[in-house]
Coordinates of C-alpha atoms and ligand atoms in Angstrom, one line a residue:
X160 CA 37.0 -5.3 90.5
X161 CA 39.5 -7.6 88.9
X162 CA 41.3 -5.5 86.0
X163 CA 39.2 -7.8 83.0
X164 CA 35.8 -6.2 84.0
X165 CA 35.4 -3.6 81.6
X166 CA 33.3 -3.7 77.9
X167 CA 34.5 -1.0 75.3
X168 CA 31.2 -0.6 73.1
X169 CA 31.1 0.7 70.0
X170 CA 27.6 2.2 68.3
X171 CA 27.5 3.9 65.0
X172 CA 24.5 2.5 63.4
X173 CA 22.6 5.6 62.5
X174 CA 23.5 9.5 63.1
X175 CA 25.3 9.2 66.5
X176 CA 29.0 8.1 67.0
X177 CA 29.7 6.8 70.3
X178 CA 31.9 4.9 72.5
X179 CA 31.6 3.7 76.2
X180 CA 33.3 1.7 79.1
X181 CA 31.4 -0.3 81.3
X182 CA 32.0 -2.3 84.2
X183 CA 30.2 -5.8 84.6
X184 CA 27.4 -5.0 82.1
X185 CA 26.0 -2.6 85.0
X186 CA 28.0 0.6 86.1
X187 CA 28.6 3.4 83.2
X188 CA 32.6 4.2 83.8
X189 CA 32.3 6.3 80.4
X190 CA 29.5 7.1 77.6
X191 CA 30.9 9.0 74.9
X192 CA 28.1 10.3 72.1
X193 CA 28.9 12.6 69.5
X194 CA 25.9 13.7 67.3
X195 CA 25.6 14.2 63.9
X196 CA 22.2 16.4 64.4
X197 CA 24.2 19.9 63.2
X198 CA 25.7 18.0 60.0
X199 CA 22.0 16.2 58.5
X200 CA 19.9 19.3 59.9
X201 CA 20.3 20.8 56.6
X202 CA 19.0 18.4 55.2
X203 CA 16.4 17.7 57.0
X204 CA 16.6 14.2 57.8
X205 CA 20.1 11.6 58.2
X206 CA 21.9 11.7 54.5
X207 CA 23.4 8.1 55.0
X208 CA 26.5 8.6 53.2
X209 CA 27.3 11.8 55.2
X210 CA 26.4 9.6 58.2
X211 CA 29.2 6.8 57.1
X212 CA 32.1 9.6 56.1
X213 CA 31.6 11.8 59.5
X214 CA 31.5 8.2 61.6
X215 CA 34.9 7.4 60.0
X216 CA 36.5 11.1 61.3
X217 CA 34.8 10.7 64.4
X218 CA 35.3 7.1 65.9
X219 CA 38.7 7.4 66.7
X220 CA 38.5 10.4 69.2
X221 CA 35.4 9.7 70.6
X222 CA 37.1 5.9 71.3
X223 CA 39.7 7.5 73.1
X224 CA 38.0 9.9 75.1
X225 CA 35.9 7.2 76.2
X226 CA 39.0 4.7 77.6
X227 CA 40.5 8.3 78.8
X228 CA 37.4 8.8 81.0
X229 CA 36.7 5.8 82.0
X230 CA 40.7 5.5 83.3
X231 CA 41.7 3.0 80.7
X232 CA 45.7 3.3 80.0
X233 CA 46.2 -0.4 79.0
X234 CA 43.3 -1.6 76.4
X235 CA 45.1 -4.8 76.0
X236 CA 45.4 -5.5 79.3
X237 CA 42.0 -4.1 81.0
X238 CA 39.1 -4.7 78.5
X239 CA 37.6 -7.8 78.7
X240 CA 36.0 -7.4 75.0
X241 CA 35.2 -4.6 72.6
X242 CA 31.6 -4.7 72.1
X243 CA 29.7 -3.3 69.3
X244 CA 26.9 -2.9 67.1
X245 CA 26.3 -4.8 63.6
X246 CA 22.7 -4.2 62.8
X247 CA 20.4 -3.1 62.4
X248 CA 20.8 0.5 61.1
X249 CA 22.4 2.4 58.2
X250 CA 25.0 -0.6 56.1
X251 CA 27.5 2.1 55.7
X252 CA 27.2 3.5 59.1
X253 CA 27.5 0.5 60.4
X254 CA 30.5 -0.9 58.9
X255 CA 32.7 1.8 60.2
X256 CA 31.9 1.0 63.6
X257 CA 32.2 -2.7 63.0
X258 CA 35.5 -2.5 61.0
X259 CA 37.1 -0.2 63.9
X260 CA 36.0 -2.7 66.3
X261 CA 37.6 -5.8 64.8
X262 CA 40.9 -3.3 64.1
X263 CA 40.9 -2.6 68.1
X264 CA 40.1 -6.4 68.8
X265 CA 42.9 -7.9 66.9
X266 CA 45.4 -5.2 67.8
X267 CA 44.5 -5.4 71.2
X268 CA 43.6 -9.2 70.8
X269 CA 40.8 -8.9 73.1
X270 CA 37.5 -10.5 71.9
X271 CA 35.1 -8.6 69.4
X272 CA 30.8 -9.3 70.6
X273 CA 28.2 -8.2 68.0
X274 CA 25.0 -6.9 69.7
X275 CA 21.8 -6.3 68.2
X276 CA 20.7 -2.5 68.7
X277 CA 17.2 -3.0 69.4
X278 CA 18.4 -5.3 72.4
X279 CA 21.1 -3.1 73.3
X280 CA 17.8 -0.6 73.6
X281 CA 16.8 -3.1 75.9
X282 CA 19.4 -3.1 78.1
X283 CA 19.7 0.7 78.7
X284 CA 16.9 0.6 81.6
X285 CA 18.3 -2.1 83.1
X286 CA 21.8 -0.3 83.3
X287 CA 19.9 2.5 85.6
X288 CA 17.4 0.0 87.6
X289 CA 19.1 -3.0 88.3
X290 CA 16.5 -4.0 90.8
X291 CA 13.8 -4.4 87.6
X292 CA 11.7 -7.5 88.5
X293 CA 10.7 -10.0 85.6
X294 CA 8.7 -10.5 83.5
X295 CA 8.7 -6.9 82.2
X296 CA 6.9 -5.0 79.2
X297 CA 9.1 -2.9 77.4
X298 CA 8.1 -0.1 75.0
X299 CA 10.9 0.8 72.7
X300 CA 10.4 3.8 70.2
X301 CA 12.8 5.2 68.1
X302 CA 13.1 6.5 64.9
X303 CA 13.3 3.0 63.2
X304 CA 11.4 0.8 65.3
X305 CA 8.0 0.8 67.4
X306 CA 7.9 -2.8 69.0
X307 CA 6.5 -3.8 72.3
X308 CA 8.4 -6.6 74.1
X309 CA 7.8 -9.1 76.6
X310 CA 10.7 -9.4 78.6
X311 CA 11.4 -12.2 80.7
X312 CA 15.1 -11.8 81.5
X313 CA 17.7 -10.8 79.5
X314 CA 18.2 -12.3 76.3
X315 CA 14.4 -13.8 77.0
X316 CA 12.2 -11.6 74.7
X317 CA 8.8 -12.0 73.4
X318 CA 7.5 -9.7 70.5
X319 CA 4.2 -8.8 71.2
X320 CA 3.4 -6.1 68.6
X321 CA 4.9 -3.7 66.0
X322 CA 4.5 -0.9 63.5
X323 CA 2.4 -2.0 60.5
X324 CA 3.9 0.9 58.6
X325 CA 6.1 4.2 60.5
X326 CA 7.6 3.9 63.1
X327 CA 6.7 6.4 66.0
X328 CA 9.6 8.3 66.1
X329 CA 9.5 8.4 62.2
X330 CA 5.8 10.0 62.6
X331 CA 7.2 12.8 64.7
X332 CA 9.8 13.4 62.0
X333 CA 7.8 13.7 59.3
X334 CA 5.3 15.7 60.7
X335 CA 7.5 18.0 62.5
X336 CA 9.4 18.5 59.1
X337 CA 5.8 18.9 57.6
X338 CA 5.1 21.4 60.0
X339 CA 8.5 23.3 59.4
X340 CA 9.4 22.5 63.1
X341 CA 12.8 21.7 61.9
X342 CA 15.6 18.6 62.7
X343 CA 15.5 16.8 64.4
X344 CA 11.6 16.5 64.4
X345 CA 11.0 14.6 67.5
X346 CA 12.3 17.0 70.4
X347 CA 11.1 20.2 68.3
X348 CA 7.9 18.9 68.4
X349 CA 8.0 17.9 71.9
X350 CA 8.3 21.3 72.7
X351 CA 6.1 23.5 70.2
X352 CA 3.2 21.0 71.4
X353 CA 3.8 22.4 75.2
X354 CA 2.0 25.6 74.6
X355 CA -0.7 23.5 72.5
X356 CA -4.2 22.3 72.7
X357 CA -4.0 18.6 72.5
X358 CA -7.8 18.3 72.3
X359 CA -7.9 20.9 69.2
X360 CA -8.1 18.2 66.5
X361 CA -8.8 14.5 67.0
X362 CA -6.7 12.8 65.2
X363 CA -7.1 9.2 64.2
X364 CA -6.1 6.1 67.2
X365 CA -5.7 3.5 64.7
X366 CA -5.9 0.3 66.1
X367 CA -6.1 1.4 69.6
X368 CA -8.3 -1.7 71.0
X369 CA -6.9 -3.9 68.3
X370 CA -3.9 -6.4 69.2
X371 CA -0.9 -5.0 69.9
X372 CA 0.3 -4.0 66.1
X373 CA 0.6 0.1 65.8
X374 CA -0.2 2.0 62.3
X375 CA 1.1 5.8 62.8
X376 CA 0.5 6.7 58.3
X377 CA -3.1 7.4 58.6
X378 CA -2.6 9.7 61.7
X379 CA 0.5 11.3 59.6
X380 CA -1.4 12.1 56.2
X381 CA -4.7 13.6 58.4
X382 CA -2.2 16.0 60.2
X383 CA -1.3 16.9 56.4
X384 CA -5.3 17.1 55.3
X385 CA -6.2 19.2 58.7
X386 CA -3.7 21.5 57.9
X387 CA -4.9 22.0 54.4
X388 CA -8.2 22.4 55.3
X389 CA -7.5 24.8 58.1
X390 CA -4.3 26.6 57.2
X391 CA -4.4 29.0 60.0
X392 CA -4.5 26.4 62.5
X393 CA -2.2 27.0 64.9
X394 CA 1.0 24.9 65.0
X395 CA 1.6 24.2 68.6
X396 CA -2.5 22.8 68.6
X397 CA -1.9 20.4 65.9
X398 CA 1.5 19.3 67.7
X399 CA 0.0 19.2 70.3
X400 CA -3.1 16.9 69.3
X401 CA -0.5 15.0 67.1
X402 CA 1.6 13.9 70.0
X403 CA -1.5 13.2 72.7
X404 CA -2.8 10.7 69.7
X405 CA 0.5 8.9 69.5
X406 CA 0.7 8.8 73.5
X407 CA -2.5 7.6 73.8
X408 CA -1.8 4.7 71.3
X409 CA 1.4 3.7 73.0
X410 CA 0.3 4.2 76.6
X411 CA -2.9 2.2 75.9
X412 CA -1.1 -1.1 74.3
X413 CA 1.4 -1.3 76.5
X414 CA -0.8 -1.0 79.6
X415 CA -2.8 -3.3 78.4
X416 CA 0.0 -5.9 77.3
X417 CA 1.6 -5.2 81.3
X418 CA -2.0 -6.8 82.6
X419 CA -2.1 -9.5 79.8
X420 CA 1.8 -10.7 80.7
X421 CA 1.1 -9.7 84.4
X422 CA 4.3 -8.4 84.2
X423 CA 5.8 -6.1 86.9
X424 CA 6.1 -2.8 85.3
X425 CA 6.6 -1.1 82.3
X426 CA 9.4 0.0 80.8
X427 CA 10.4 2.8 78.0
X428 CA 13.5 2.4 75.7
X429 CA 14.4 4.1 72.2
X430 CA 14.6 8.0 71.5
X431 CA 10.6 8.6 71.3
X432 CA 11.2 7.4 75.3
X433 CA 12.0 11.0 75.9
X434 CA 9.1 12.3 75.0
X435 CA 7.7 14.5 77.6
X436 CA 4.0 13.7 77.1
X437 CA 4.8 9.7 76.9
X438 CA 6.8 10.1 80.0
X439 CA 4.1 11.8 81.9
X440 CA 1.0 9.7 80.1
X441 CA 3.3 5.7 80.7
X442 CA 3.9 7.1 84.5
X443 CA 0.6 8.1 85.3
X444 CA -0.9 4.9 83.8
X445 CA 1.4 2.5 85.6
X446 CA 0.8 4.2 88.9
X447 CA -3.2 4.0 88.6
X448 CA -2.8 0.4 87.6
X449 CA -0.4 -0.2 90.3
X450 CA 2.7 -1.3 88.4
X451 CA 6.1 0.0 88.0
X452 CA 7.4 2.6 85.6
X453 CA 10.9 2.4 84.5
X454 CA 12.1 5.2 82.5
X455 CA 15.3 5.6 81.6
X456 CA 17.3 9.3 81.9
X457 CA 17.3 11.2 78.7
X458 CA 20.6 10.1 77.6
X459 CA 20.1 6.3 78.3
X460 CA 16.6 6.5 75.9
X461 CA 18.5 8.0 72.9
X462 CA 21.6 6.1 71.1
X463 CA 24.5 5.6 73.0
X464 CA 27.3 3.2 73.7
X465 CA 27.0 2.6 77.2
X466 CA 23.6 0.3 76.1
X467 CA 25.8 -1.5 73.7
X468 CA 28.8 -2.5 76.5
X469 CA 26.1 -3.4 78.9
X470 CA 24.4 -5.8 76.1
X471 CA 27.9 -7.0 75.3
X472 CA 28.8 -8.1 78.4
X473 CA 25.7 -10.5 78.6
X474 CA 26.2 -11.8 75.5
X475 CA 29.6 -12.7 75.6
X476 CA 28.6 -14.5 79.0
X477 CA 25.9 -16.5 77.1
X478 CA 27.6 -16.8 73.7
X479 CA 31.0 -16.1 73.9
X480 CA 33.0 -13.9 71.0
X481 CA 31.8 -13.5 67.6
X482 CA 33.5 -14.1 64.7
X483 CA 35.8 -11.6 63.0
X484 CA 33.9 -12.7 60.1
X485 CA 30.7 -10.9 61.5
X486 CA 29.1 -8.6 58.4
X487 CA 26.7 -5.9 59.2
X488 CA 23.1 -7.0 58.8
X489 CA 21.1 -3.6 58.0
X490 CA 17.5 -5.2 58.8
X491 CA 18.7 -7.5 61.7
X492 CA 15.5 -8.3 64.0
X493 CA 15.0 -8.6 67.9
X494 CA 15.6 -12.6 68.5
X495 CA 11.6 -13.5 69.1
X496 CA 12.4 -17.0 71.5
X497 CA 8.0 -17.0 72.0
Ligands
KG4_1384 O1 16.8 5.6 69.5 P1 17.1 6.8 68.6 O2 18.1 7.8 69.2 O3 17.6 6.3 67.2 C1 17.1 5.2 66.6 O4 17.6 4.1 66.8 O5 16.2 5.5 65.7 O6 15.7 7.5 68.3 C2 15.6 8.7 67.5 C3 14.2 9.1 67.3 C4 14.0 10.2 66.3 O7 12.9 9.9 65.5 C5 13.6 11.4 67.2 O8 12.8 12.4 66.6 C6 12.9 10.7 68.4 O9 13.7 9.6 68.6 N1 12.9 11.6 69.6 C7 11.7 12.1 70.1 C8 12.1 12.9 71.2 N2 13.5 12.8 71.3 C9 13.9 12.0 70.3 N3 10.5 11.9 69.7 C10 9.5 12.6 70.4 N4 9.8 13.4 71.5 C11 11.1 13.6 71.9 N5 11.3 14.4 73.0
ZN1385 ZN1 18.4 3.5 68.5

């Protein structure tokens, strides 16, 4: 390994602060996350200017435990660029991250590279499985975005589908929180649906043979009218019944999209990826069909800044450095080259 190797990336874009150091876009040297979950729980959902202010007290140490780990003594020297993310997420979250970066890059003067979260999403499964064959489906589900991919190589995508309305991991908050399951919503309900019935209610599939567009409102407000109406139901059923009618949706499409592409397998990416039930439902799909199921570990589906190094890396390959003129851009899309 010749000492200019090594990405530093940078991710503060929603409730997480993290840094990471990785080699060639491909081995994970460091991955630094530390979580805002205890600070926004009492509130019950991300308070974005908390978000910004505990981002700022964080970045630094969590920067320097991440060169400290990874071995780093001599930024300057040993990091070929300081990668990080500029959209889309929280404005104010994100220009913490994105002002610490451009400090680090012009004391260091080592190049700054933007990268797109949703892509960086897209690179965390590759980081664990570099033998993935193209063209891939990927299903990436978080708590901002439900979008199913066509992926052809990196940097190649096709968007096949997305959220009408929530997105999936916005669904699990909401009703969690409706359910007094507590923050954060996804995980909580995760696990309160294990001792469920998931056939107890049938909730609405909308669009389930439709296209490859999701709409997870309707299936949120008849959670809220099935409880009303039967306010003894037992939580753990209607988590339970809740999170099979999401899976079902999710595991359907993308199935369906891996035949369509004729892609090799299907991959998860975003938080919602650790969803026990998805796990289980995408596996068992893509091994009755044949296919490959790439799932990422835990920490690799939720936001980190290993996923943003990796991403880096290609893109300053492909594009070279960004400008240290680069804004945050809140609503920033996944480049669709279809
Ligand atoms: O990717 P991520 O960490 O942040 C965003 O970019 O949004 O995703 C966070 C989302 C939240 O909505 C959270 O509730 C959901 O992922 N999530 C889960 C689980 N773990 C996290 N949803 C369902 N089941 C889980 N086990
Ligand atoms: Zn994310």
């Amino acid at each position: 390994m010749g000492p200019t190797d090594l990405v530093l990336g940078i991710e503060t874009s929603c409730d997480e602060t993290a840094a990471a150091v990785v080699e060639r876009g491909a081995v994970v040297r460091s991955s630094v996350v530390s979580s805002q979950v205890a600070l926004h729980a009492q509130y019950g959902g991300v308070v974005p200017e908390l978000a910004g202010r505990a981002h700022l007290e964080r970045l630094t140490g969590v920067v320097t435990e991440a060169l400290a780990r990874a071995g780093v003594v001599e930024p300057a020297r040993e990091l070929r660029a300081v990668a990080v993310t500029y959209g889309p997420g929280l404005v104010g979250s994100l220009l913490v991250g994105l002002s610490g970066a451009k400090a680090l890059s012009m004391a260091w003067e080592v190049p700054l590279v933007g990268v797109n979260h949703l892509e960086a999403h897209l690179f965390a499964a590759l980081l664990e499985r570099p033998d993935l064959r193209w063209p891939l489906v990927v299903l990436l589900v978080s708590g901002g975005h439900t979008i199913l991919v066509r992926m052809d190589g990196p940097g190649r995508y096709g968007v096949l589908g997305q959220t009408l309305d929530d997105a999936a991991g916005e669904a699990y908050d909401k009703v969690a929180r409706y359910l007094g399951l507590g923050y954060p919503g996804g995980p909580a309900l995760d696990r309160a649906a294990e001792n469920g019935d998931p056939d107890a209610f049938a909730f609405p599939r909308a669009l389930l043979a439709e296209g490859y567009d999701f709409s997870f409102s309707g299936l949120k407000t008849s959670v809220v009218r099935t409880v009303e109406r039967h306010p003894d139901a037992s939580t753990e059923d209607v988590a339970a019944s809740f999170q099979q009618a999401v899976a079902d949706v999710l595991v359907a499409k993308a199935r369906r999209a891996v035949a369509d592409v004729g892609a090799s397998g299907l991959c998860l990416a975003g938080g919602v990826a650790a969803n026990s039930l998805l796990r289980r439902a995408a596996t068992e799909a893509c091994t009755a069909d044949g296919v490959a199921a790439y799932l990422p570990s835990l920490a690799m589906c939720t936001d980190n800044a290993a996923m943003v190094a990796a991403a880096g890396w290609w893109r300053l390959s492909t594009d070279g450095p960004s400008p240290l003129s680069l804004g945050a851009v809140p609503n920033l899309a996944l480049p669709d080259l279809r």
